Amino acid sequence: MSEMTHAEATQLIDRLARLLRDEIAAIGQGQLARVEELYPRKTELLGEIETAFGSAEKYFGRDDPQSQKLRNKLDELRDLIHTDLALLKRMTQATGDVAREIERIRDRQSLRGLYDRDGTPKDGPVTPSQRFDKSI
């Protein structure tokens, strides 16, 4: 890959930032299929950024306006990544909580016994014993 210009590097950062904003919006709207759809492109763009900025000195080490602009863009990108990561962690936690709650409900509604209204198990047999009249 040939070396990128500052303009190309800026465009690459902008593409990833736009994708992260889309993902953050999708998470906020509960569009999990959209989050899954964006994942491959996000991974691809992150790889491109790692490759492109291998020699960061060229892009960020100078004190010119182009380098300053890139540093600012990277700061914005870092903030977006932190926001995205926090939302994904919360989404994962919420999904785990829901799965545990479903398991708890399944256990409560299973054939493992009877339960009081407060959810505590009742002692004794599941079904009352049957009495037959044998005095015919």
PDB file of N, CA, C and O in Angstrom, residues 55-128:
ATOM      1  N   SER A  55       3.426   4.434  10.665  1.00  0.00           N
ATOM      2  CA  SER A  55       4.452   5.447  10.920  1.00  0.00           C
ATOM      3  C   SER A  55       3.744   6.747  11.281  1.00  0.00           C
ATOM      4  O   SER A  55       3.588   7.648  10.466  1.00  0.00           O
ATOM      5  N   ALA A  56       3.303   6.810  12.497  1.00  0.00           N
ATOM      6  CA  ALA A  56       2.475   7.929  12.957  1.00  0.00           C
ATOM      7  C   ALA A  56       3.213   9.265  12.923  1.00  0.00           C
ATOM      8  O   ALA A  56       2.593  10.314  12.805  1.00  0.00           O
ATOM      9  N   GLU A  57       4.507   9.223  12.990  1.00  0.00           N
ATOM     10  CA  GLU A  57       5.304  10.456  13.018  1.00  0.00           C
ATOM     11  C   GLU A  57       4.995  11.333  11.804  1.00  0.00           C
ATOM     12  O   GLU A  57       4.885  12.553  11.918  1.00  0.00           O
ATOM     13  N   LYS A  58       4.809  10.712  10.652  1.00  0.00           N
ATOM     14  CA  LYS A  58       4.555  11.473   9.420  1.00  0.00           C
ATOM     15  C   LYS A  58       3.258  12.274   9.524  1.00  0.00           C
ATOM     16  O   LYS A  58       3.167  13.391   9.039  1.00  0.00           O
ATOM     17  N   TYR A  59       2.261  11.678  10.169  1.00  0.00           N
ATOM     18  CA  TYR A  59       0.943  12.297  10.220  1.00  0.00           C
ATOM     19  C   TYR A  59       0.737  13.192  11.442  1.00  0.00           C
ATOM     20  O   TYR A  59      -0.001  14.157  11.380  1.00  0.00           O
ATOM     21  N   PHE A  60       1.362  12.836  12.554  1.00  0.00           N
ATOM     22  CA  PHE A  60       1.039  13.519  13.807  1.00  0.00           C
ATOM     23  C   PHE A  60       2.229  14.230  14.457  1.00  0.00           C
ATOM     24  O   PHE A  60       2.047  15.031  15.350  1.00  0.00           O
ATOM     25  N   GLY A  61       3.421  13.931  14.019  1.00  0.00           N
ATOM     26  CA  GLY A  61       4.615  14.443  14.680  1.00  0.00           C
ATOM     27  C   GLY A  61       4.966  15.880  14.364  1.00  0.00           C
ATOM     28  O   GLY A  61       5.751  16.493  15.071  1.00  0.00           O
ATOM     29  N   ARG A  62       4.392  16.396  13.353  1.00  0.00           N
ATOM     30  CA  ARG A  62       4.724  17.771  12.957  1.00  0.00           C
ATOM     31  C   ARG A  62       3.815  18.769  13.681  1.00  0.00           C
ATOM     32  O   ARG A  62       2.811  18.400  14.278  1.00  0.00           O
ATOM     33  N   ASP A  63       4.168  20.013  13.555  1.00  0.00           N
ATOM     34  CA  ASP A  63       3.378  21.063  14.188  1.00  0.00           C
ATOM     35  C   ASP A  63       2.668  21.916  13.136  1.00  0.00           C
ATOM     36  O   ASP A  63       2.467  23.112  13.326  1.00  0.00           O
ATOM     37  N   ASP A  64       2.281  21.283  12.032  1.00  0.00           N
ATOM     38  CA  ASP A  64       1.589  22.010  10.977  1.00  0.00           C
ATOM     39  C   ASP A  64       0.070  21.831  11.123  1.00  0.00           C
ATOM     40  O   ASP A  64      -0.392  20.978  11.870  1.00  0.00           O
ATOM     41  N   PRO A  65      -0.715  22.626  10.430  1.00  0.00           N
ATOM     42  CA  PRO A  65      -2.184  22.552  10.552  1.00  0.00           C
ATOM     43  C   PRO A  65      -2.764  21.182  10.176  1.00  0.00           C
ATOM     44  O   PRO A  65      -3.719  20.729  10.795  1.00  0.00           O
ATOM     45  N   GLN A  66      -2.189  20.520   9.163  1.00  0.00           N
ATOM     46  CA  GLN A  66      -2.693  19.211   8.750  1.00  0.00           C
ATOM     47  C   GLN A  66      -2.516  18.183   9.872  1.00  0.00           C
ATOM     48  O   GLN A  66      -3.420  17.401  10.142  1.00  0.00           O
ATOM     49  N   SER A  67      -1.350  18.180  10.496  1.00  0.00           N
ATOM     50  CA  SER A  67      -1.098  17.242  11.590  1.00  0.00           C
ATOM     51  C   SER A  67      -2.001  17.546  12.779  1.00  0.00           C
ATOM     52  O   SER A  67      -2.524  16.627  13.424  1.00  0.00           O
ATOM     53  N   GLN A  68      -2.200  18.816  13.071  1.00  0.00           N
ATOM     54  CA  GLN A  68      -3.079  19.203  14.175  1.00  0.00           C
ATOM     55  C   GLN A  68      -4.518  18.754  13.897  1.00  0.00           C
ATOM     56  O   GLN A  68      -5.207  18.265  14.791  1.00  0.00           O
ATOM     57  N   LYS A  69      -4.956  18.921  12.645  1.00  0.00           N
ATOM     58  CA  LYS A  69      -6.302  18.492  12.268  1.00  0.00           C
ATOM     59  C   LYS A  69      -6.456  16.985  12.466  1.00  0.00           C
ATOM     60  O   LYS A  69      -7.472  16.525  13.004  1.00  0.00           O
ATOM     61  N   LEU A  70      -5.437  16.217  12.064  1.00  0.00           N
ATOM     62  CA  LEU A  70      -5.498  14.765  12.250  1.00  0.00           C
ATOM     63  C   LEU A  70      -5.515  14.390  13.732  1.00  0.00           C
ATOM     64  O   LEU A  70      -6.236  13.483  14.137  1.00  0.00           O
ATOM     65  N   ARG A  71      -4.721  15.084  14.535  1.00  0.00           N
ATOM     66  CA  ARG A  71      -4.722  14.803  15.973  1.00  0.00           C
ATOM     67  C   ARG A  71      -6.106  15.064  16.572  1.00  0.00           C
ATOM     68  O   ARG A  71      -6.617  14.274  17.379  1.00  0.00           O
ATOM     69  N   ASN A  72      -6.725  16.159  16.155  1.00  0.00           N
ATOM     70  CA  ASN A  72      -8.075  16.469  16.632  1.00  0.00           C
ATOM     71  C   ASN A  72      -9.081  15.407  16.198  1.00  0.00           C
ATOM     72  O   ASN A  72      -9.948  14.998  16.966  1.00  0.00           O
ATOM     73  N   LYS A  73      -8.959  14.970  14.952  1.00  0.00           N
ATOM     74  CA  LYS A  73      -9.852  13.919  14.442  1.00  0.00           C
ATOM     75  C   LYS A  73      -9.664  12.619  15.226  1.00  0.00           C
ATOM     76  O   LYS A  73     -10.639  11.928  15.529  1.00  0.00           O
ATOM     77  N   LEU A  74      -8.425  12.296  15.547  1.00  0.00           N
ATOM     78  CA  LEU A  74      -8.174  11.079  16.323  1.00  0.00           C
ATOM     79  C   LEU A  74      -8.728  11.194  17.737  1.00  0.00           C
ATOM     80  O   LEU A  74      -9.215  10.200  18.293  1.00  0.00           O
ATOM     81  N   ASP A  75      -8.668  12.387  18.311  1.00  0.00           N
ATOM     82  CA  ASP A  75      -9.272  12.591  19.632  1.00  0.00           C
ATOM     83  C   ASP A  75     -10.784  12.343  19.574  1.00  0.00           C
ATOM     84  O   ASP A  75     -11.344  11.683  20.446  1.00  0.00           O
ATOM     85  N   GLU A  76     -11.423  12.871  18.540  1.00  0.00           N
ATOM     86  CA  GLU A  76     -12.858  12.651  18.355  1.00  0.00           C
ATOM     87  C   GLU A  76     -13.151  11.159  18.149  1.00  0.00           C
ATOM     88  O   GLU A  76     -14.117  10.625  18.708  1.00  0.00           O
ATOM     89  N   LEU A  77     -12.314  10.510  17.354  1.00  0.00           N
ATOM     90  CA  LEU A  77     -12.483   9.085  17.093  1.00  0.00           C
ATOM     91  C   LEU A  77     -12.329   8.274  18.382  1.00  0.00           C
ATOM     92  O   LEU A  77     -13.109   7.368  18.650  1.00  0.00           O
ATOM     93  N   ARG A  78     -11.343   8.629  19.183  1.00  0.00           N
ATOM     94  CA  ARG A  78     -11.136   7.935  20.460  1.00  0.00           C
ATOM     95  C   ARG A  78     -12.380   8.058  21.333  1.00  0.00           C
ATOM     96  O   ARG A  78     -12.845   7.082  21.930  1.00  0.00           O
ATOM     97  N   ASP A  79     -12.976   9.253  21.396  1.00  0.00           N
ATOM     98  CA  ASP A  79     -14.191   9.457  22.193  1.00  0.00           C
ATOM     99  C   ASP A  79     -15.345   8.610  21.667  1.00  0.00           C
ATOM    100  O   ASP A  79     -16.099   8.015  22.448  1.00  0.00           O
ATOM    101  N   LEU A  80     -15.481   8.548  20.351  1.00  0.00           N
ATOM    102  CA  LEU A  80     -16.530   7.712  19.755  1.00  0.00           C
ATOM    103  C   LEU A  80     -16.309   6.236  20.077  1.00  0.00           C
ATOM    104  O   LEU A  80     -17.260   5.513  20.381  1.00  0.00           O
ATOM    105  N   ILE A  81     -15.067   5.804  20.009  1.00  0.00           N
ATOM    106  CA  ILE A  81     -14.754   4.407  20.309  1.00  0.00           C
ATOM    107  C   ILE A  81     -15.100   4.088  21.760  1.00  0.00           C
ATOM    108  O   ILE A  81     -15.690   3.043  22.057  1.00  0.00           O
ATOM    109  N   HIS A  82     -14.779   4.993  22.683  1.00  0.00           N
ATOM    110  CA  HIS A  82     -15.106   4.772  24.098  1.00  0.00           C
ATOM    111  C   HIS A  82     -16.618   4.718  24.319  1.00  0.00           C
ATOM    112  O   HIS A  82     -17.114   3.871  25.070  1.00  0.00           O
ATOM    113  N   THR A  83     -17.349   5.603  23.652  1.00  0.00           N
ATOM    114  CA  THR A  83     -18.810   5.598  23.762  1.00  0.00           C
ATOM    115  C   THR A  83     -19.383   4.300  23.208  1.00  0.00           C
ATOM    116  O   THR A  83     -20.230   3.656  23.832  1.00  0.00           O
ATOM    117  N   ASP A  84     -18.907   3.897  22.040  1.00  0.00           N
ATOM    118  CA  ASP A  84     -19.366   2.667  21.397  1.00  0.00           C
ATOM    119  C   ASP A  84     -19.069   1.466  22.285  1.00  0.00           C
ATOM    120  O   ASP A  84     -19.931   0.611  22.503  1.00  0.00           O
ATOM    121  N   LEU A  85     -17.863   1.411  22.824  1.00  0.00           N
ATOM    122  CA  LEU A  85     -17.481   0.298  23.686  1.00  0.00           C
ATOM    123  C   LEU A  85     -18.355   0.231  24.930  1.00  0.00           C
ATOM    124  O   LEU A  85     -18.821  -0.848  25.319  1.00  0.00           O
ATOM    125  N   ALA A  86     -18.618   1.377  25.551  1.00  0.00           N
ATOM    126  CA  ALA A  86     -19.458   1.400  26.751  1.00  0.00           C
ATOM    127  C   ALA A  86     -20.866   0.904  26.429  1.00  0.00           C
ATOM    128  O   ALA A  86     -21.440   0.114  27.195  1.00  0.00           O
ATOM    129  N   LEU A  87     -21.420   1.333  25.297  1.00  0.00           N
ATOM    130  CA  LEU A  87     -22.757   0.886  24.910  1.00  0.00           C
ATOM    131  C   LEU A  87     -22.784  -0.607  24.608  1.00  0.00           C
ATOM    132  O   LEU A  87     -23.717  -1.310  24.996  1.00  0.00           O
ATOM    133  N   LEU A  88     -21.757  -1.086  23.920  1.00  0.00           N
ATOM    134  CA  LEU A  88     -21.695  -2.521  23.616  1.00  0.00           C
ATOM    135  C   LEU A  88     -21.566  -3.346  24.889  1.00  0.00           C
ATOM    136  O   LEU A  88     -22.181  -4.411  25.013  1.00  0.00           O
ATOM    137  N   LYS A  89     -20.799  -2.861  25.852  1.00  0.00           N
ATOM    138  CA  LYS A  89     -20.677  -3.572  27.135  1.00  0.00           C
ATOM    139  C   LYS A  89     -22.023  -3.619  27.852  1.00  0.00           C
ATOM    140  O   LYS A  89     -22.417  -4.655  28.378  1.00  0.00           O
ATOM    141  N   ARG A  90     -22.722  -2.478  27.873  1.00  0.00           N
ATOM    142  CA  ARG A  90     -24.034  -2.449  28.532  1.00  0.00           C
ATOM    143  C   ARG A  90     -25.023  -3.355  27.816  1.00  0.00           C
ATOM    144  O   ARG A  90     -25.829  -4.031  28.451  1.00  0.00           O
ATOM    145  N   MET A  91     -24.962  -3.373  26.480  1.00  0.00           N
ATOM    146  CA  MET A  91     -25.845  -4.232  25.711  1.00  0.00           C
ATOM    147  C   MET A  91     -25.559  -5.698  26.029  1.00  0.00           C
ATOM    148  O   MET A  91     -26.484  -6.490  26.230  1.00  0.00           O
ATOM    149  N   THR A  92     -24.287  -6.044  26.123  1.00  0.00           N
ATOM    150  CA  THR A  92     -23.900  -7.409  26.450  1.00  0.00           C
ATOM    151  C   THR A  92     -24.373  -7.773  27.852  1.00  0.00           C
ATOM    152  O   THR A  92     -24.900  -8.868  28.080  1.00  0.00           O
ATOM    153  N   GLN A  93     -24.183  -6.867  28.800  1.00  0.00           N
ATOM    154  CA  GLN A  93     -24.629  -7.093  30.179  1.00  0.00           C
ATOM    155  C   GLN A  93     -26.136  -7.282  30.233  1.00  0.00           C
ATOM    156  O   GLN A  93     -26.642  -8.185  30.892  1.00  0.00           O
ATOM    157  N   ALA A  94     -26.864  -6.425  29.527  1.00  0.00           N
ATOM    158  CA  ALA A  94     -28.323  -6.519  29.514  1.00  0.00           C
ATOM    159  C   ALA A  94     -28.784  -7.837  28.907  1.00  0.00           C
ATOM    160  O   ALA A  94     -29.718  -8.471  29.411  1.00  0.00           O
ATOM    161  N   THR A  95     -28.119  -8.256  27.853  1.00  0.00           N
ATOM    162  CA  THR A  95     -28.470  -9.526  27.216  1.00  0.00           C
ATOM    163  C   THR A  95     -28.236 -10.685  28.184  1.00  0.00           C
ATOM    164  O   THR A  95     -29.069 -11.591  28.295  1.00  0.00           O
ATOM    165  N   GLY A  96     -27.121 -10.642  28.900  1.00  0.00           N
ATOM    166  CA  GLY A  96     -26.843 -11.679  29.905  1.00  0.00           C
ATOM    167  C   GLY A  96     -27.869 -11.670  31.018  1.00  0.00           C
ATOM    168  O   GLY A  96     -28.322 -12.730  31.481  1.00  0.00           O
ATOM    169  N   ASP A  97     -28.266 -10.480  31.465  1.00  0.00           N
ATOM    170  CA  ASP A  97     -29.284 -10.367  32.513  1.00  0.00           C
ATOM    171  C   ASP A  97     -30.614 -10.953  32.047  1.00  0.00           C
ATOM    172  O   ASP A  97     -31.281 -11.665  32.801  1.00  0.00           O
ATOM    173  N   VAL A  98     -30.991 -10.657  30.814  1.00  0.00           N
ATOM    174  CA  VAL A  98     -32.236 -11.198  30.263  1.00  0.00           C
ATOM    175  C   VAL A  98     -32.158 -12.722  30.176  1.00  0.00           C
ATOM    176  O   VAL A  98     -33.104 -13.421  30.547  1.00  0.00           O
ATOM    177  N   ALA A  99     -31.036 -13.245  29.723  1.00  0.00           N
ATOM    178  CA  ALA A  99     -30.877 -14.703  29.618  1.00  0.00           C
ATOM    179  C   ALA A  99     -30.997 -15.359  30.991  1.00  0.00           C
ATOM    180  O   ALA A  99     -31.655 -16.401  31.132  1.00  0.00           O
ATOM    181  N   ARG A 100     -30.385 -14.755  32.010  1.00  0.00           N
ATOM    182  CA  ARG A 100     -30.489 -15.311  33.371  1.00  0.00           C
ATOM    183  C   ARG A 100     -31.919 -15.252  33.883  1.00  0.00           C
ATOM    184  O   ARG A 100     -32.402 -16.175  34.537  1.00  0.00           O
ATOM    185  N   GLU A 101     -32.611 -14.162  33.594  1.00  0.00           N
ATOM    186  CA  GLU A 101     -34.001 -14.019  34.041  1.00  0.00           C
ATOM    187  C   GLU A 101     -34.897 -15.051  33.354  1.00  0.00           C
ATOM    188  O   GLU A 101     -35.762 -15.650  33.989  1.00  0.00           O
ATOM    189  N   ILE A 102     -34.669 -15.269  32.075  1.00  0.00           N
ATOM    190  CA  ILE A 102     -35.448 -16.286  31.355  1.00  0.00           C
ATOM    191  C   ILE A 102     -35.190 -17.662  31.959  1.00  0.00           C
ATOM    192  O   ILE A 102     -36.122 -18.449  32.155  1.00  0.00           O
ATOM    193  N   GLU A 103     -33.946 -17.953  32.271  1.00  0.00           N
ATOM    194  CA  GLU A 103     -33.610 -19.244  32.886  1.00  0.00           C
ATOM    195  C   GLU A 103     -34.287 -19.378  34.248  1.00  0.00           C
ATOM    196  O   GLU A 103     -34.815 -20.429  34.590  1.00  0.00           O
ATOM    197  N   ARG A 104     -34.291 -18.298  35.024  1.00  0.00           N
ATOM    198  CA  ARG A 104     -34.938 -18.325  36.337  1.00  0.00           C
ATOM    199  C   ARG A 104     -36.439 -18.582  36.185  1.00  0.00           C
ATOM    200  O   ARG A 104     -37.033 -19.395  36.904  1.00  0.00           O
ATOM    201  N   ILE A 105     -37.065 -17.925  35.211  1.00  0.00           N
ATOM    202  CA  ILE A 105     -38.498 -18.116  34.970  1.00  0.00           C
ATOM    203  C   ILE A 105     -38.768 -19.548  34.517  1.00  0.00           C
ATOM    204  O   ILE A 105     -39.726 -20.177  34.978  1.00  0.00           O
ATOM    205  N   ARG A 106     -37.937 -20.073  33.652  1.00  0.00           N
ATOM    206  CA  ARG A 106     -38.114 -21.461  33.196  1.00  0.00           C
ATOM    207  C   ARG A 106     -38.002 -22.424  34.363  1.00  0.00           C
ATOM    208  O   ARG A 106     -38.790 -23.360  34.481  1.00  0.00           O
ATOM    209  N   ASP A 107     -37.015 -22.188  35.218  1.00  0.00           N
ATOM    210  CA  ASP A 107     -36.868 -23.067  36.380  1.00  0.00           C
ATOM    211  C   ASP A 107     -38.088 -22.972  37.283  1.00  0.00           C
ATOM    212  O   ASP A 107     -38.559 -23.983  37.811  1.00  0.00           O
ATOM    213  N   ARG A 108     -38.594 -21.773  37.463  1.00  0.00           N
ATOM    214  CA  ARG A 108     -39.753 -21.572  38.335  1.00  0.00           C
ATOM    215  C   ARG A 108     -40.988 -22.243  37.759  1.00  0.00           C
ATOM    216  O   ARG A 108     -41.828 -22.761  38.494  1.00  0.00           O
ATOM    217  N   GLN A 109     -41.131 -22.239  36.453  1.00  0.00           N
ATOM    218  CA  GLN A 109     -42.308 -22.813  35.812  1.00  0.00           C
ATOM    219  C   GLN A 109     -42.118 -24.274  35.418  1.00  0.00           C
ATOM    220  O   GLN A 109     -42.983 -24.859  34.789  1.00  0.00           O
ATOM    221  N   SER A 110     -41.004 -24.847  35.796  1.00  0.00           N
ATOM    222  CA  SER A 110     -40.732 -26.235  35.398  1.00  0.00           C
ATOM    223  C   SER A 110     -41.484 -27.205  36.293  1.00  0.00           C
ATOM    224  O   SER A 110     -42.241 -26.812  37.177  1.00  0.00           O
ATOM    225  N   LEU A 111     -41.251 -28.464  36.092  1.00  0.00           N
ATOM    226  CA  LEU A 111     -41.885 -29.517  36.887  1.00  0.00           C
ATOM    227  C   LEU A 111     -41.066 -29.837  38.136  1.00  0.00           C
ATOM    228  O   LEU A 111     -41.158 -30.925  38.676  1.00  0.00           O
ATOM    229  N   ARG A 112     -40.285 -28.915  38.595  1.00  0.00           N
ATOM    230  CA  ARG A 112     -39.445 -29.153  39.769  1.00  0.00           C
ATOM    231  C   ARG A 112     -40.195 -28.950  41.078  1.00  0.00           C
ATOM    232  O   ARG A 112     -39.626 -29.033  42.136  1.00  0.00           O
ATOM    233  N   GLY A 113     -41.446 -28.630  41.043  1.00  0.00           N
ATOM    234  CA  GLY A 113     -42.209 -28.466  42.268  1.00  0.00           C
ATOM    235  C   GLY A 113     -43.158 -27.292  42.188  1.00  0.00           C
ATOM    236  O   GLY A 113     -43.295 -26.642  41.172  1.00  0.00           O
ATOM    237  N   LEU A 114     -43.834 -27.072  43.323  1.00  0.00           N
ATOM    238  CA  LEU A 114     -44.764 -25.958  43.424  1.00  0.00           C
ATOM    239  C   LEU A 114     -44.109 -24.826  44.190  1.00  0.00           C
ATOM    240  O   LEU A 114     -43.257 -25.045  45.045  1.00  0.00           O
ATOM    241  N   TYR A 115     -44.579 -23.622  43.909  1.00  0.00           N
ATOM    242  CA  TYR A 115     -44.001 -22.440  44.528  1.00  0.00           C
ATOM    243  C   TYR A 115     -45.098 -21.561  45.097  1.00  0.00           C
ATOM    244  O   TYR A 115     -46.210 -21.501  44.570  1.00  0.00           O
ATOM    245  N   ASP A 116     -44.781 -20.880  46.191  1.00  0.00           N
ATOM    246  CA  ASP A 116     -45.703 -19.905  46.751  1.00  0.00           C
ATOM    247  C   ASP A 116     -45.732 -18.668  45.861  1.00  0.00           C
ATOM    248  O   ASP A 116     -44.941 -18.535  44.937  1.00  0.00           O
ATOM    249  N   ARG A 117     -46.611 -17.740  46.213  1.00  0.00           N
ATOM    250  CA  ARG A 117     -46.717 -16.507  45.415  1.00  0.00           C
ATOM    251  C   ARG A 117     -45.422 -15.713  45.391  1.00  0.00           C
ATOM    252  O   ARG A 117     -45.137 -15.018  44.439  1.00  0.00           O
ATOM    253  N   ASP A 118     -44.659 -15.781  46.452  1.00  0.00           N
ATOM    254  CA  ASP A 118     -43.404 -15.022  46.501  1.00  0.00           C
ATOM    255  C   ASP A 118     -42.246 -15.737  45.819  1.00  0.00           C
ATOM    256  O   ASP A 118     -41.139 -15.234  45.782  1.00  0.00           O
ATOM    257  N   GLY A 119     -42.515 -16.918  45.258  1.00  0.00           N
ATOM    258  CA  GLY A 119     -41.482 -17.633  44.507  1.00  0.00           C
ATOM    259  C   GLY A 119     -40.692 -18.642  45.314  1.00  0.00           C
ATOM    260  O   GLY A 119     -39.820 -19.304  44.781  1.00  0.00           O
ATOM    261  N   THR A 120     -41.001 -18.774  46.580  1.00  0.00           N
ATOM    262  CA  THR A 120     -40.288 -19.769  47.392  1.00  0.00           C
ATOM    263  C   THR A 120     -40.903 -21.140  47.173  1.00  0.00           C
ATOM    264  O   THR A 120     -42.125 -21.280  47.024  1.00  0.00           O
ATOM    265  N   PRO A 121     -40.069 -22.185  47.159  1.00  0.00           N
ATOM    266  CA  PRO A 121     -40.592 -23.536  46.920  1.00  0.00           C
ATOM    267  C   PRO A 121     -41.482 -24.003  48.076  1.00  0.00           C
ATOM    268  O   PRO A 121     -41.221 -23.710  49.232  1.00  0.00           O
ATOM    269  N   LYS A 122     -42.555 -24.720  47.742  1.00  0.00           N
ATOM    270  CA  LYS A 122     -43.423 -25.335  48.742  1.00  0.00           C
ATOM    271  C   LYS A 122     -42.867 -26.706  49.070  1.00  0.00           C
ATOM    272  O   LYS A 122     -42.335 -27.399  48.209  1.00  0.00           O
ATOM    273  N   ASP A 123     -43.016 -27.068  50.323  1.00  0.00           N
ATOM    274  CA  ASP A 123     -42.624 -28.418  50.719  1.00  0.00           C
ATOM    275  C   ASP A 123     -43.764 -29.376  50.418  1.00  0.00           C
ATOM    276  O   ASP A 123     -44.918 -28.991  50.329  1.00  0.00           O
ATOM    277  N   GLY A 124     -43.429 -30.618  50.277  1.00  0.00           N
ATOM    278  CA  GLY A 124     -44.449 -31.624  50.058  1.00  0.00           C
ATOM    279  C   GLY A 124     -44.483 -32.080  48.618  1.00  0.00           C
ATOM    280  O   GLY A 124     -43.759 -31.571  47.762  1.00  0.00           O
ATOM    281  N   PRO A 125     -45.357 -33.039  48.328  1.00  0.00           N
ATOM    282  CA  PRO A 125     -45.426 -33.587  46.963  1.00  0.00           C
ATOM    283  C   PRO A 125     -46.003 -32.565  45.981  1.00  0.00           C
ATOM    284  O   PRO A 125     -46.716 -31.645  46.361  1.00  0.00           O
ATOM    285  N   VAL A 126     -45.672 -32.780  44.733  1.00  0.00           N
ATOM    286  CA  VAL A 126     -46.143 -31.887  43.683  1.00  0.00           C
ATOM    287  C   VAL A 126     -47.645 -32.022  43.502  1.00  0.00           C
ATOM    288  O   VAL A 126     -48.353 -31.047  43.328  1.00  0.00           O
ATOM    289  N   THR A 127     -48.159 -33.230  43.545  1.00  0.00           N
ATOM    290  CA  THR A 127     -49.601 -33.450  43.421  1.00  0.00           C
ATOM    291  C   THR A 127     -50.091 -34.114  44.701  1.00  0.00           C
ATOM    292  O   THR A 127     -49.376 -34.941  45.298  1.00  0.00           O
ATOM    293  N   PRO A 128     -51.295 -33.769  45.129  1.00  0.00           N
ATOM    294  CA  PRO A 128     -51.818 -34.405  46.342  1.00  0.00           C
ATOM    295  C   PRO A 128     -52.066 -35.887  46.085  1.00  0.00           C
ATOM    296  O   PRO A 128     -52.341 -36.305  44.959  1.00  0.00           O
TER     297      PRO A 128
END
